[in-house]
Amino acid sequence: MRAEIAVTREFWNSVRLHAGIGYVTPNDEPEGRGEAIRKARQAGLESARKRRLAWHRQQRHTQPIQDPDDVV
């Protein structure tokens, strides 16, 4: 039983991300990594958003516009 509890505690505190503390593990907070992880995640999300917008803008201008009357 103690071995199972130890495995569960290790998973819970060092692997599983917790929503209540910003999707970091409980071990990240006291070791000072929590804020850095959240900032890096936010920067990554912003970078992905900018790439996605650029891709959609580029696709919008390269594809021909079809009119309903353009049926062949």
CSV table of C-alpha atoms in Angstrom, one decimal:
chain,number,residue,atom,x,y,z
A,1,MET,CA,0.0,0.0,0.0
A,2,ARG,CA,2.8,2.4,0.9
A,3,ALA,CA,4.5,1.8,-2.5
A,4,GLU,CA,1.2,2.5,-4.3
A,5,ILE,CA,0.8,5.8,-2.4
A,6,ALA,CA,4.4,6.8,-3.1
A,7,VAL,CA,3.9,6.2,-6.9
A,8,THR,CA,0.6,8.1,-6.8
A,9,ARG,CA,2.1,11.0,-4.8
A,10,GLU,CA,5.0,11.2,-7.3
A,11,PHE,CA,2.7,11.3,-10.3
A,12,TRP,CA,0.3,13.8,-8.6
A,13,ASN,CA,3.1,16.2,-7.5
A,14,SER,CA,5.6,16.0,-10.4
A,15,VAL,CA,3.8,14.9,-13.5
A,16,ARG,CA,0.1,15.9,-13.4
A,17,LEU,CA,-0.6,19.5,-14.4
A,18,HIS,CA,-3.0,21.3,-12.0
A,19,ALA,CA,-5.5,23.8,-13.4
A,20,GLY,CA,-5.8,25.7,-10.0
A,21,ILE,CA,-2.2,26.7,-10.1
A,22,GLY,CA,-1.9,27.6,-13.8
A,23,TYR,CA,-1.3,24.2,-15.4
A,24,VAL,CA,2.0,23.4,-13.7
A,25,THR,CA,2.8,20.7,-11.2
A,26,PRO,CA,2.8,21.3,-7.5
A,27,ASN,CA,6.6,20.7,-7.4
A,28,ASP,CA,7.1,23.5,-9.9
A,29,GLU,CA,5.8,26.2,-7.6
A,30,PRO,CA,8.1,25.9,-4.6
A,31,GLU,CA,11.1,25.4,-6.9
A,32,GLY,CA,10.4,28.6,-8.7
A,33,ARG,CA,9.6,27.2,-12.1
A,34,GLY,CA,5.9,27.9,-12.2
A,35,GLU,CA,5.9,31.5,-13.3
A,36,ALA,CA,8.6,30.8,-16.0
A,37,ILE,CA,6.5,27.9,-17.3
A,38,ARG,CA,3.4,30.0,-17.5
A,39,LYS,CA,5.2,32.8,-19.3
A,40,ALA,CA,6.8,30.5,-21.8
A,41,ARG,CA,3.4,28.9,-22.5
A,42,GLN,CA,1.8,32.3,-23.0
A,43,ALA,CA,4.6,33.3,-25.4
A,44,GLY,CA,4.3,30.0,-27.3
A,45,LEU,CA,0.5,30.5,-27.6
A,46,GLU,CA,1.0,34.1,-28.9
A,47,SER,CA,3.6,32.9,-31.4
A,48,ALA,CA,1.3,30.1,-32.7
A,49,ARG,CA,-1.6,32.7,-33.0
A,50,LYS,CA,0.6,35.0,-35.1
A,51,ARG,CA,1.7,32.1,-37.4
A,52,ARG,CA,-1.9,30.9,-37.8
A,53,LEU,CA,-3.1,34.4,-38.7
A,54,ALA,CA,-0.2,34.9,-41.2
A,55,TRP,CA,-1.0,31.5,-42.8
A,56,HIS,CA,-4.7,32.3,-43.1
A,57,ARG,CA,-4.0,35.7,-44.6
A,58,GLN,CA,-1.6,34.3,-47.1
A,59,GLN,CA,-4.1,31.5,-48.1
A,60,ARG,CA,-6.9,34.0,-48.5
A,61,HIS,CA,-4.9,36.0,-51.1
A,62,THR,CA,-3.7,33.1,-53.1
A,63,GLN,CA,-6.9,31.2,-53.7
A,64,PRO,CA,-9.2,32.4,-56.5
A,65,ILE,CA,-12.5,33.8,-55.5
A,66,GLN,CA,-15.4,31.8,-56.9
A,67,ASP,CA,-18.7,33.5,-57.6
A,68,PRO,CA,-21.9,31.5,-57.5
A,69,ASP,CA,-22.3,32.2,-61.3
A,70,ASP,CA,-18.9,30.6,-62.0
A,71,VAL,CA,-20.5,27.1,-62.3
A,72,VAL,CA,-19.0,25.1,-65.1
